[in-house]
mmCIF file of C-alpha atoms and ligand atoms in Angstrom:
data_model
loop_
_atom_site.group_PDB
_atom_site.id
_atom_site.type_symbol
_atom_site.label_atom_id
_atom_site.label_comp_id
_atom_site.label_asym_id
_atom_site.label_seq_id
_atom_site.Cartn_x
_atom_site.Cartn_y
_atom_site.Cartn_z
ATOM 1 C CA MET A 7 12.722 -4.773 -13.705
ATOM 2 C CA ARG A 8 10.356 -3.522 -10.631
ATOM 3 C CA THR A 9 7.036 -5.710 -11.465
ATOM 4 C CA PRO A 10 4.239 -2.648 -11.416
ATOM 5 C CA MET A 11 1.530 -3.378 -8.333
ATOM 6 C CA ILE A 12 -2.087 -2.288 -8.421
ATOM 7 C CA ALA A 13 -3.306 -2.746 -5.006
ATOM 8 C CA GLY A 14 -7.154 -1.681 -3.765
ATOM 9 C CA ASN A 15 -7.975 -0.797 -0.712
ATOM 10 C CA TRP A 16 -11.599 -1.312 0.225
ATOM 11 C CA LYS A 17 -11.395 0.209 3.479
ATOM 12 C CA LEU A 18 -14.514 -0.337 5.622
ATOM 13 C CA HIS A 19 -16.755 -1.140 2.672
ATOM 14 C CA LYS A 20 -18.598 -4.496 1.287
ATOM 15 C CA THR A 21 -20.184 -7.161 2.968
ATOM 16 C CA LEU A 22 -19.024 -10.880 2.383
ATOM 17 C CA GLN A 23 -21.448 -11.258 -0.589
ATOM 18 C CA GLU A 24 -20.593 -7.698 -2.099
ATOM 19 C CA SER A 25 -17.111 -8.619 -1.583
ATOM 20 C CA SER A 26 -17.327 -12.005 -3.343
ATOM 21 C CA GLY A 27 -19.469 -10.089 -6.319
ATOM 22 C CA LEU A 28 -16.465 -7.761 -6.915
ATOM 23 C CA VAL A 29 -13.753 -10.310 -6.990
ATOM 24 C CA THR A 30 -16.185 -12.583 -9.077
ATOM 25 C CA GLU A 31 -16.259 -9.375 -11.619
ATOM 26 C CA LEU A 32 -12.778 -8.540 -11.576
ATOM 27 C CA ILE A 33 -11.160 -11.613 -11.832
ATOM 28 C CA PRO A 34 -12.023 -11.742 -16.027
ATOM 29 C CA ALA A 35 -11.488 -8.352 -16.397
ATOM 30 C CA VAL A 36 -7.823 -8.787 -15.661
ATOM 31 C CA ALA A 37 -7.251 -12.505 -16.476
ATOM 32 C CA ASP A 38 -5.214 -11.374 -19.409
ATOM 33 C CA ASN A 39 -2.891 -9.174 -17.343
ATOM 34 C CA ARG A 40 0.321 -10.916 -16.746
ATOM 35 C CA THR A 41 2.653 -8.124 -16.097
ATOM 36 C CA VAL A 42 1.390 -6.170 -13.143
ATOM 37 C CA GLU A 43 0.790 -7.946 -9.645
ATOM 38 C CA ILE A 44 -2.665 -7.161 -8.332
ATOM 39 C CA VAL A 45 -3.907 -7.042 -4.850
ATOM 40 C CA VAL A 46 -7.370 -6.526 -3.079
ATOM 41 C CA ALA A 47 -7.330 -5.846 0.618
ATOM 42 C CA PRO A 48 -11.055 -6.443 1.927
ATOM 43 C CA VAL A 49 -12.093 -6.178 5.609
ATOM 44 C CA TYR A 50 -11.057 -8.935 7.739
ATOM 45 C CA THR A 51 -14.566 -10.503 7.611
ATOM 46 C CA ALA A 52 -14.592 -10.714 3.979
ATOM 47 C CA LEU A 53 -10.360 -12.271 3.439
ATOM 48 C CA SER A 54 -11.587 -16.171 3.993
ATOM 49 C CA LYS A 55 -14.376 -15.677 1.312
ATOM 50 C CA VAL A 56 -12.340 -13.554 -1.178
ATOM 51 C CA ALA A 57 -9.318 -15.884 -0.621
ATOM 52 C CA GLU A 58 -11.649 -18.891 -1.873
ATOM 53 C CA VAL A 59 -13.012 -16.696 -4.986
ATOM 54 C CA ILE A 60 -9.612 -15.492 -6.204
ATOM 55 C CA ALA A 61 -7.779 -18.971 -5.877
ATOM 56 C CA GLY A 62 -6.107 -19.885 -9.073
ATOM 57 C CA SER A 63 -6.531 -16.542 -10.694
ATOM 58 C CA ASN A 64 -3.946 -13.670 -10.846
ATOM 59 C CA ILE A 65 -5.310 -11.624 -7.929
ATOM 60 C CA LYS A 66 -3.414 -11.622 -4.585
ATOM 61 C CA LEU A 67 -4.850 -10.892 -1.092
ATOM 62 C CA ALA A 68 -3.932 -8.274 1.490
ATOM 63 C CA ALA A 69 -4.976 -7.647 4.765
ATOM 64 C CA GLN A 70 -5.464 -3.763 5.986
ATOM 65 C CA ASN A 71 -3.855 -4.146 8.970
ATOM 66 C CA CYS A 72 -2.291 -6.061 11.669
ATOM 67 C CA HIS A 73 -1.490 -6.197 15.192
ATOM 68 C CA PRO A 74 2.400 -6.993 15.818
ATOM 69 C CA GLU A 75 1.938 -9.656 18.541
ATOM 70 C CA ALA A 76 1.565 -13.208 17.662
ATOM 71 C CA GLN A 77 -0.911 -14.540 20.280
ATOM 72 C CA GLY A 78 -2.538 -13.312 23.969
ATOM 73 C CA ALA A 79 -4.694 -10.876 25.428
ATOM 74 C CA PHE A 80 -5.336 -8.198 22.679
ATOM 75 C CA THR A 81 -9.137 -8.363 22.584
ATOM 76 C CA GLY A 82 -10.009 -7.526 18.811
ATOM 77 C CA GLU A 83 -6.443 -7.924 16.978
ATOM 78 C CA VAL A 84 -5.422 -10.209 14.590
ATOM 79 C CA SER A 85 -1.825 -11.423 14.407
ATOM 80 C CA PRO A 86 0.542 -11.885 11.136
ATOM 81 C CA ALA A 87 0.277 -15.720 11.272
ATOM 82 C CA LEU A 88 -3.523 -15.487 11.256
ATOM 83 C CA LEU A 89 -3.443 -13.408 7.961
ATOM 84 C CA LYS A 90 -1.021 -15.844 6.440
ATOM 85 C CA ASP A 91 -3.229 -18.649 7.442
ATOM 86 C CA VAL A 92 -6.044 -17.006 5.481
ATOM 87 C CA GLY A 93 -4.385 -16.815 2.722
ATOM 88 C CA CYS A 94 -2.677 -13.161 2.777
ATOM 89 C CA HIS A 95 0.209 -12.223 0.889
ATOM 90 C CA TYR A 96 0.176 -8.963 1.769
ATOM 91 C CA VAL A 97 -0.425 -6.534 5.096
ATOM 92 C CA ILE A 98 -0.958 -3.109 4.661
ATOM 93 C CA ILE A 99 0.433 -0.803 7.739
ATOM 94 C CA GLY A 100 0.774 2.367 8.271
ATOM 95 C CA HIS A 101 -2.183 3.987 6.522
ATOM 96 C CA SER A 102 -2.823 7.623 6.950
ATOM 97 C CA GLU A 103 -6.161 6.589 8.445
ATOM 98 C CA ARG A 104 -4.603 4.175 11.151
ATOM 99 C CA ARG A 105 -2.478 7.259 11.943
ATOM 100 C CA GLN A 106 -4.675 9.792 12.063
ATOM 101 C CA LEU A 107 -7.994 8.007 13.474
ATOM 102 C CA PHE A 108 -6.509 5.678 15.670
ATOM 103 C CA GLY A 109 -3.527 7.462 16.893
ATOM 104 C CA GLU A 110 -0.969 4.992 15.479
ATOM 105 C CA LYS A 111 2.769 6.416 16.122
ATOM 106 C CA ASP A 112 5.737 5.364 14.115
ATOM 107 C CA GLU A 113 6.985 2.976 17.005
ATOM 108 C CA PHE A 114 4.281 0.571 16.567
ATOM 109 C CA ILE A 115 4.090 0.704 13.044
ATOM 110 C CA ASN A 116 7.656 -0.667 13.126
ATOM 111 C CA HIS A 117 6.783 -3.373 15.569
ATOM 112 C CA LYS A 118 3.977 -4.414 12.904
ATOM 113 C CA ALA A 119 6.383 -4.470 10.263
ATOM 114 C CA ARG A 120 9.040 -6.254 11.805
ATOM 115 C CA ALA A 121 6.383 -9.020 12.982
ATOM 116 C CA LEU A 122 5.317 -9.075 9.342
ATOM 117 C CA ALA A 123 8.729 -9.479 8.352
ATOM 118 C CA VAL A 124 9.423 -12.270 10.637
ATOM 119 C CA ALA A 125 6.352 -14.020 9.343
ATOM 120 C CA GLY A 126 7.068 -13.923 5.915
ATOM 121 C CA LEU A 127 4.330 -11.615 4.847
ATOM 122 C CA GLY A 128 4.889 -8.657 2.280
ATOM 123 C CA ILE A 129 4.472 -5.181 3.565
ATOM 124 C CA ILE A 130 2.528 -2.461 2.062
ATOM 125 C CA PHE A 131 4.021 0.415 3.784
ATOM 126 C CA CYS A 132 1.924 3.510 3.564
ATOM 127 C CA ILE A 133 3.710 7.062 4.368
ATOM 128 C CA GLY A 134 2.530 10.660 3.438
ATOM 129 C CA GLU A 135 2.355 14.031 4.469
ATOM 130 C CA THR A 136 -0.567 16.524 5.343
ATOM 131 C CA LEU A 137 -1.559 19.539 3.582
ATOM 132 C CA GLU A 138 -0.350 21.326 6.628
ATOM 133 C CA GLU A 139 2.946 19.720 6.605
ATOM 134 C CA ARG A 140 3.364 19.845 2.905
ATOM 135 C CA GLU A 141 2.634 23.831 2.812
ATOM 136 C CA GLY A 142 5.175 24.568 5.840
ATOM 137 C CA GLY A 143 7.722 23.045 3.655
ATOM 138 C CA GLN A 144 8.017 19.777 6.219
ATOM 139 C CA MET A 145 6.975 17.364 3.526
ATOM 140 C CA PHE A 146 10.330 15.936 2.894
ATOM 141 C CA ASP A 147 11.020 15.682 6.718
ATOM 142 C CA VAL A 148 7.934 13.855 7.489
ATOM 143 C CA LEU A 149 8.423 11.415 5.003
ATOM 144 C CA ARG A 150 12.107 10.754 6.086
ATOM 145 C CA ARG A 151 10.936 10.125 9.700
ATOM 146 C CA GLN A 152 8.393 7.898 8.757
ATOM 147 C CA ILE A 153 10.844 5.808 6.630
ATOM 148 C CA ARG A 154 13.656 5.798 9.366
ATOM 149 C CA TYR A 155 11.625 4.651 12.057
ATOM 150 C CA GLY A 156 8.498 2.809 10.372
ATOM 151 C CA LEU A 157 11.103 0.379 8.910
ATOM 152 C CA LYS A 158 14.070 0.528 11.724
ATOM 153 C CA GLN A 159 15.693 -2.830 11.873
ATOM 154 C CA LEU A 160 14.703 -4.201 8.702
ATOM 155 C CA SER A 161 17.404 -6.048 7.293
ATOM 156 C CA ALA A 162 18.526 -5.190 3.146
ATOM 157 C CA ASP A 163 16.985 -8.935 2.950
ATOM 158 C CA GLN A 164 13.763 -8.171 4.664
ATOM 159 C CA MET A 165 13.454 -5.093 2.428
ATOM 160 C CA ALA A 166 12.646 -7.482 -0.684
ATOM 161 C CA GLY A 167 9.391 -7.975 0.757
ATOM 162 C CA VAL A 168 8.481 -4.229 1.475
ATOM 163 C CA VAL A 169 6.685 -2.496 -1.061
ATOM 164 C CA ILE A 170 5.994 1.610 -0.211
ATOM 165 C CA ALA A 171 3.119 3.531 -0.784
ATOM 166 C CA TYR A 172 3.247 7.165 -1.056
ATOM 167 C CA GLU A 173 -0.178 8.680 -0.175
ATOM 168 C CA PRO A 174 -0.372 12.283 0.533
ATOM 169 C CA VAL A 175 -2.811 12.783 2.854
ATOM 170 C CA TRP A 176 -4.644 15.804 1.229
ATOM 171 C CA ALA A 177 -5.091 13.497 -2.039
ATOM 172 C CA ILE A 178 -7.039 10.965 -0.134
ATOM 173 C CA GLY A 179 -10.591 10.742 -0.732
ATOM 174 C CA THR A 180 -10.636 14.178 -1.930
ATOM 175 C CA GLY A 181 -10.559 13.789 -5.764
ATOM 176 C CA LYS A 182 -7.052 15.960 -5.624
ATOM 177 C CA THR A 183 -4.580 13.886 -7.214
ATOM 178 C CA ALA A 184 -0.732 14.792 -6.652
ATOM 179 C CA SER A 185 0.138 15.740 -10.315
ATOM 180 C CA ASP A 186 2.333 13.358 -12.232
ATOM 181 C CA VAL A 187 5.087 15.450 -11.403
ATOM 182 C CA GLN A 188 4.362 15.799 -7.553
ATOM 183 C CA ALA A 189 3.998 12.193 -7.368
ATOM 184 C CA GLN A 190 7.883 11.588 -9.132
ATOM 185 C CA GLU A 191 9.464 14.179 -6.798
ATOM 186 C CA ALA A 192 8.173 12.397 -3.657
ATOM 187 C CA HIS A 193 8.869 8.968 -5.151
ATOM 188 C CA ALA A 194 12.455 9.845 -6.097
ATOM 189 C CA PHE A 195 12.884 11.321 -2.861
ATOM 190 C CA ILE A 196 11.961 8.292 -1.394
ATOM 191 C CA ARG A 197 14.002 5.969 -3.518
ATOM 192 C CA ALA A 198 17.293 8.118 -2.761
ATOM 193 C CA LEU A 199 16.546 8.030 0.757
ATOM 194 C CA LEU A 200 16.609 4.158 0.465
ATOM 195 C CA ALA A 201 20.006 4.160 -0.932
ATOM 196 C CA GLU A 202 21.208 6.311 1.869
ATOM 197 C CA LEU A 203 19.555 3.876 4.544
ATOM 198 C CA TYR A 204 20.104 0.675 3.017
ATOM 199 C CA ASN A 205 22.375 0.444 -0.309
ATOM 200 C CA VAL A 206 21.499 0.997 -4.057
ATOM 201 C CA GLN A 207 20.121 -2.595 -4.854
ATOM 202 C CA VAL A 208 17.393 -1.885 -2.170
ATOM 203 C CA ALA A 209 16.653 1.483 -3.511
ATOM 204 C CA SER A 210 16.379 0.219 -7.255
ATOM 205 C CA ALA A 211 14.389 -2.897 -6.173
ATOM 206 C CA THR A 212 11.749 -1.428 -3.630
ATOM 207 C CA ARG A 213 8.583 -0.385 -5.553
ATOM 208 C CA ILE A 214 6.917 2.690 -4.876
ATOM 209 C CA LEU A 215 3.166 3.106 -5.255
ATOM 210 C CA TYR A 216 1.415 6.313 -5.258
ATOM 211 C CA GLY A 217 -2.093 6.503 -3.317
ATOM 212 C CA GLY A 218 -4.572 9.346 -3.357
ATOM 213 C CA SER A 219 -7.706 9.728 -5.784
ATOM 214 C CA VAL A 220 -5.899 7.145 -8.291
ATOM 215 C CA LYS A 221 -8.815 6.760 -11.090
ATOM 216 C CA PRO A 222 -8.908 5.244 -14.300
ATOM 217 C CA GLY A 223 -8.595 8.871 -15.796
ATOM 218 C CA ASN A 224 -4.984 9.589 -14.286
ATOM 219 C CA ILE A 225 -3.353 6.256 -13.883
ATOM 220 C CA ASP A 226 -1.650 6.391 -17.185
ATOM 221 C CA GLY A 227 0.142 9.615 -16.924
ATOM 222 C CA LEU A 228 1.118 8.689 -13.152
ATOM 223 C CA MET A 229 2.740 5.289 -14.755
ATOM 224 C CA THR A 230 4.807 7.383 -17.110
ATOM 225 C CA GLN A 231 6.750 8.711 -14.280
ATOM 226 C CA PRO A 232 10.098 6.736 -13.757
ATOM 227 C CA ASP A 233 9.761 6.021 -10.061
ATOM 228 C CA VAL A 234 5.956 5.158 -9.887
ATOM 229 C CA ASP A 235 5.751 1.556 -9.668
ATOM 230 C CA GLY A 236 1.699 1.126 -9.424
ATOM 231 C CA ALA A 237 -0.865 2.235 -7.008
ATOM 232 C CA LEU A 238 -2.824 2.161 -4.048
ATOM 233 C CA VAL A 239 -6.386 2.633 -4.909
ATOM 234 C CA GLY A 240 -9.042 3.408 -2.365
ATOM 235 C CA GLY A 241 -12.741 4.463 -3.852
ATOM 236 C CA ALA A 242 -11.854 3.529 -7.438
ATOM 237 C CA SER A 243 -11.080 -0.039 -6.234
ATOM 238 C CA LEU A 244 -14.508 -0.450 -5.011
ATOM 239 C CA ASN A 245 -15.776 -0.879 -8.487
ATOM 240 C CA ALA A 246 -14.669 -3.708 -10.728
ATOM 241 C CA ASP A 247 -14.371 -1.700 -14.007
ATOM 242 C CA ASP A 248 -13.027 1.105 -12.871
ATOM 243 C CA PHE A 249 -10.258 -1.185 -11.029
ATOM 244 C CA ALA A 250 -9.511 -3.257 -13.956
ATOM 245 C CA ARG A 251 -9.143 -0.336 -16.034
ATOM 246 C CA ILE A 252 -6.477 0.899 -13.369
ATOM 247 C CA ALA A 253 -4.977 -2.306 -13.162
ATOM 248 C CA ASN A 254 -4.515 -2.734 -16.930
ATOM 249 C CA PHE A 255 -3.070 0.797 -17.601
ATOM 250 C CA GLN A 256 -1.604 1.673 -20.942
ATOM 251 C CA PRO A 257 2.205 1.030 -20.359
ATOM 252 C CA PRO A 258 4.023 4.510 -20.830
ATOM 253 C CA GLY A 259 5.426 4.801 -24.422
HETATM 254 P P1 LIG B 16 -8.896 7.205 -2.508
HETATM 255 O O1 LIG B 16 -8.380 6.482 -3.936
HETATM 256 O O2 LIG B 16 -10.263 6.684 -2.066
HETATM 257 O O3 LIG B 16 -8.184 8.569 -2.274
HETATM 258 O O4 LIG B 16 -8.049 6.285 -1.346
HETATM 259 C C1 LIG B 16 -6.871 6.522 -1.461
HETATM 260 C C2 LIG B 16 -6.346 5.186 -0.094
HETATM 261 O O5 LIG B 16 -6.421 5.740 1.079
HETATM 262 C C3 LIG B 16 -5.688 3.871 -0.319
HETATM 263 O O6 LIG B 16 -5.019 3.450 0.628
#
């Protein structure tokens, strides 16, 4: 009952021409896929162009970040309303690169989440533990903290617009994917936590994506896990063939 989502986070890659070239290749490669929600997140400067190219296709647009305020003296920032205006369905927030490289804290991420919910945009909310936290036995505490504070004050109704992406930091860009069992363990914990913080309906309706070195060779295994509802893909989303193969994963069974 949860529609799988495969989302490509292009991070800081690709010019306008390269971005439009990538989606132009991707469109026919995923055109027959009616069962998966397919999303791409280009850099801000390519959003408008990519929106134009994917119009009428089954690919949706996401932004990689936003600022929580609607307008004002916030040099260099982009608001939820502007992202909606350019054609975004979703906005990624809480990515570990934002947390680690730009010092974003749970409270600020929560401010973005609330602003996006009010603006009527979908949210791809990223969480995940570092290797140190995992090895120190703090993984579940970290995930709990990120969810409790990151989604604070979002109502059960607003949770319908939230997709959670579990991205263990040690698996991002390292080629070390979490095993199917490790992903399932974290996802099951997250779902149980949603039942505790909200209710069973929210827990069973919320999609939980896995992210961290997802490739054509490991997506099928990950998707066999009952609580893995899709993937947030970095490096492999920069290549149309690879990303199409991931989006066209072979369903379990
Ligand atoms: P990689 O797929 O390159 O490991 O990146 C994962 C990620 O950070 C997606 O948001």
